[in-house]
């Protein structure tokens, strides 16, 4: 029997009966809800929910679920996304010279932590081609300079379409992606090597060292037009001391970066992240 | 307008339509759900949920909600509790000689972190009477010996009834409560000064020191007939090193104990803890 | 027999033989070193050390230790401080309206966590006078406005001298202390309710909520002329989620603030904090 | 110029003048101490220290340092080890079927986090041969049954000698090493997938799930004759909730295991771990 599930992510102006209406839609069609979580942002007047149910025994065929739910959602003024667990997203990993996040993402993919395919690696440096080859993933070297950025981004976009990519993961890409690009491909997750909003911008470890902080962090967020200011998905920290040189912060930070990025990618792939305004609800 | 809310905590054999049935009950009676959270324990085949809604505008009077919901719950085989936010539970704090958890609970009560009254402190030692007086709380000194335990526990029970106590918080009481007592008054939360199940029983800090652990913890749990084995509500830990003597573990442990106990008490008072088997679901 | 110890905190241009010279000074005079810790900041070319030894059996009387050590330190170009464990520092706690850090510091003082006296509380509001009275500590209400700040700070300074205060602890004082004041009384520890350098300045919890961070923090630092930019002594963090409103951040933050401030004060009182540049070495 | 350092790890009955005597030995021979750390275990009456100094400019040739220091150490009753930073230890990694710790150790080795060689992987299963090949490391498949354990352990020992191995890292080896083996090759670090001493023995994640703990951990320790009871080097924890199934504990645990094991191996390789009794001093 199929174990496929459908997941609805809904945000909607708050009003009476929302839980009942959504649950009824699923129950009336014979669905079995296995996860339901909701949150009300009272200041924004928003109701936000994630509902996942089993498709086995569900009376509506997959292609009719969206139109049927739309009939309910529209009068409520709801924004919503529908995902099926058997449609496997395709990820492009973008890297620069550092390999720790890349190795980590590949290892997790092979360990079945991600419901996704990783057919493509893009880099502005050739260094990590060897890793791509080791695991049989296509690697494209697209060097970026101030001058060639527009045409190189066009090439990147073309590759994303060609490989049918759904999500770009900036795994220490160390380059700013242009507003234009983001406008055309908005599904981008980045890992920033600081506890944002501390140390926005370049060289956060050096600046953390100079400031003499006792804890460093890493932040994974969706990429928006504002540098390092997109909706935060996940953060974590580690304690440091005066004994840690900058290179120790870098080393300890790598352990944070790979875990924080991996958690964010997994949460996104499980459709547990709902963005509204510049904030996220993470339905864990 | 009233801001009173009702909260249902339900555990029920898993089956289709549970969310819809419960949500419909509230919606049909004009209620506005402000929090709903659910969990399915697939191995136990149990559906567990917490739903909170506003009573303002709810068509059923408070005393009819339970019977009306029972008509829905019984056919489903559900166990449930109903709580109203305007019925304020009454807590008895039991202490021995250490004052850190007592001060902390009193301070939090005054800071409005707890929706509760604290009319009673019971101790097997007279030492903390002065704290009780400082904050105008009744203090009863009931010394316990091996010989007098049954009659002293009878006195304790009598006091709980006299003060209409709903919850006993063992805030470093350092005595074992008898099975008999627990049978008659089962709502008891304890703080244990170890990361259970490590160091069950006496002198956990000494044993942690001897074992040379690098992290110590504290655990808050409901008290059951099995010593230190009741359902865990909350745990937390702190890092230690070879520089920490036993007295440093005790000192660092106190900071853990008061925070972990306070979180557990608050979660309980907000009706966020659902016990099943020897486990808890904490709807945070 | 006396258990008094002497502690030297030394910073010195790095050179061969420093450990030997300092250890020899103590050994030659019959001292027994019980703690010795050192750190070399290679980029600054600085050797930093903390040495604590028992005075029992030490051949030099207390008042001759400083001049004798100076004869060694001067040729090395060392800066140093000498502290005796039987000279008990006197603390003034400055508060505004919030009581959590105040209660916490008083409780720890009574629990013998601090080797210090707390004879004085100063506030710009009268609200916490009742706490001061509860524990028999003098309370002075010195309201501050933009206009009267200079003369009120003069009064504060006078009180510090009158009470022979060695350390001011800003326990949620919520006022900026003037550069003039700091120039005249530089031993001031503050607790800031954010994970500095994130959310420098006012209303960090509101800004943390708006930014949608997943972790909040607190920072204890020495006060310098630059607002919220002094040398950091201690920091800690706690995880938050979309379920936490601003008031929840404030509540969770209070638990952080009192622990972080208390740790910083204790480290300072144990002469474990050595400031150089805008950084600290914390000899834990 | 050489950047080689020498490191002494010393444990010694506590007595006056130890710091001076050891520092003088180094200074008198022209050494520059770059790290010195000490600890006194008052209950055991033991002085424990780690001193690292630069060999550049040191007057004693490497092979005379040990005998020269022995002349000082013997009258003090000290136990000690001497290590040179340019003698690179050789590690054998022992695995079973799980690859996460193996990949992690290899990646860290390549990222220069370990001052060591990894020439050998031994496993009781053939599954991870492919990983060994991927990175050009020799792989020996030595299946273990109850019956063949003595002769297979003899083969393992022979391999350790043949490859000149200094340290065995049990990276999820999932087999008990015999007392005999440990007697002949005592330098073994293990990773246990629980927060020891909780859940000693088999299936800790299943038992953690059943106990309903809110935090799980991992522990890296030296292997001794007592199962899971050797001196602890490092531990860490991660929060879990009722939403985590056993498989989620396993997944979250993997992230802990690889970080905790890697930290322990690195600390050992930097000669920062001093074992005495069943405890460690970790000079971080």
CSV table of N, CA, C and O in Angstrom, one decimal, chain C residues 29 40 63 72 75 81 87 100 107 111 120 152 169 179 182 220 245 252 257 264 273 278:
chain,number,residue,atom,x,y,z
C,29,UNK,N,60.2,31.9,48.4
C,29,UNK,CA,59.7,32.5,49.6
C,29,UNK,C,58.8,31.5,50.4
C,29,UNK,O,58.1,31.9,51.3
C,40,UNK,N,49.2,32.7,26.1
C,40,UNK,CA,50.1,33.6,25.3
C,40,UNK,C,49.2,34.0,24.1
C,40,UNK,O,48.7,33.2,23.4
C,63,UNK,N,52.3,42.8,53.4
C,63,UNK,CA,52.6,44.2,52.8
C,63,UNK,C,54.0,44.2,52.1
C,63,UNK,O,54.2,45.3,51.5
C,72,UNK,N,60.8,42.2,40.5
C,72,UNK,CA,60.8,41.2,39.4
C,72,UNK,C,60.1,41.7,38.2
C,72,UNK,O,60.5,41.6,37.0
C,75,UNK,N,61.5,45.0,35.5
C,75,UNK,CA,62.4,44.7,34.3
C,75,UNK,C,61.7,44.0,33.2
C,75,UNK,O,62.2,44.0,32.0
C,81,UNK,N,48.4,42.8,39.1
C,81,UNK,CA,47.5,43.1,40.2
C,81,UNK,C,47.8,42.0,41.2
C,81,UNK,O,47.9,40.8,40.9
C,87,UNK,N,40.8,39.8,51.8
C,87,UNK,CA,40.3,41.1,51.7
C,87,UNK,C,39.0,41.1,50.9
C,87,UNK,O,39.0,40.8,49.7
C,100,UNK,N,14.8,40.6,39.0
C,100,UNK,CA,15.3,39.2,38.9
C,100,UNK,C,16.8,39.1,39.2
C,100,UNK,O,17.2,38.2,39.9
C,107,UNK,N,20.6,36.3,46.7
C,107,UNK,CA,20.5,34.9,47.1
C,107,UNK,C,21.9,34.2,47.0
C,107,UNK,O,22.3,33.4,47.9
C,111,UNK,N,24.2,32.4,49.8
C,111,UNK,CA,24.6,31.0,49.6
C,111,UNK,C,26.1,30.9,49.5
C,111,UNK,O,26.6,29.8,49.2
C,120,UNK,N,25.1,48.0,49.6
C,120,UNK,CA,24.5,49.2,49.0
C,120,UNK,C,23.7,48.8,47.7
C,120,UNK,O,24.2,48.1,46.9
C,152,UNK,N,23.4,64.1,40.0
C,152,UNK,CA,23.0,62.8,40.5
C,152,UNK,C,24.2,61.8,40.5
C,152,UNK,O,24.4,61.0,41.4
C,169,UNK,N,27.8,46.7,40.2
C,169,UNK,CA,27.1,45.7,39.3
C,169,UNK,C,25.8,46.4,38.8
C,169,UNK,O,24.9,46.6,39.6
C,179,UNK,N,30.6,59.0,30.6
C,179,UNK,CA,32.1,58.8,30.5
C,179,UNK,C,32.8,59.3,31.7
C,179,UNK,O,33.8,58.7,32.2
C,182,UNK,N,32.6,56.9,34.5
C,182,UNK,CA,33.4,55.7,34.3
C,182,UNK,C,34.9,56.1,34.5
C,182,UNK,O,35.6,55.3,35.0
C,220,UNK,N,27.5,39.6,29.7
C,220,UNK,CA,28.0,40.4,30.8
C,220,UNK,C,29.4,41.0,30.4
C,220,UNK,O,30.2,40.2,29.9
C,245,UNK,N,6.4,34.8,22.0
C,245,UNK,CA,6.1,36.2,21.8
C,245,UNK,C,7.2,37.0,22.4
C,245,UNK,O,8.1,36.5,23.1
C,252,UNK,N,12.3,34.2,29.1
C,252,UNK,CA,13.4,33.3,28.9
C,252,UNK,C,14.7,34.1,29.1
C,252,UNK,O,15.7,33.6,29.7
C,257,UNK,N,19.9,36.2,31.9
C,257,UNK,CA,20.5,37.4,32.4
C,257,UNK,C,21.1,37.2,33.8
C,257,UNK,O,22.2,37.5,34.2
C,264,UNK,N,29.6,36.2,35.7
C,264,UNK,CA,30.6,37.2,35.5
C,264,UNK,C,31.1,37.8,36.8
C,264,UNK,O,32.3,38.1,37.0
C,273,UNK,N,39.5,37.2,35.9
C,273,UNK,CA,39.3,37.9,34.6
C,273,UNK,C,40.5,38.9,34.4
C,273,UNK,O,40.7,39.8,35.3
C,278,UNK,N,40.6,45.3,24.3
C,278,UNK,CA,39.1,45.2,24.6
C,278,UNK,C,38.7,43.8,24.8
C,278,UNK,O,37.5,43.4,24.6
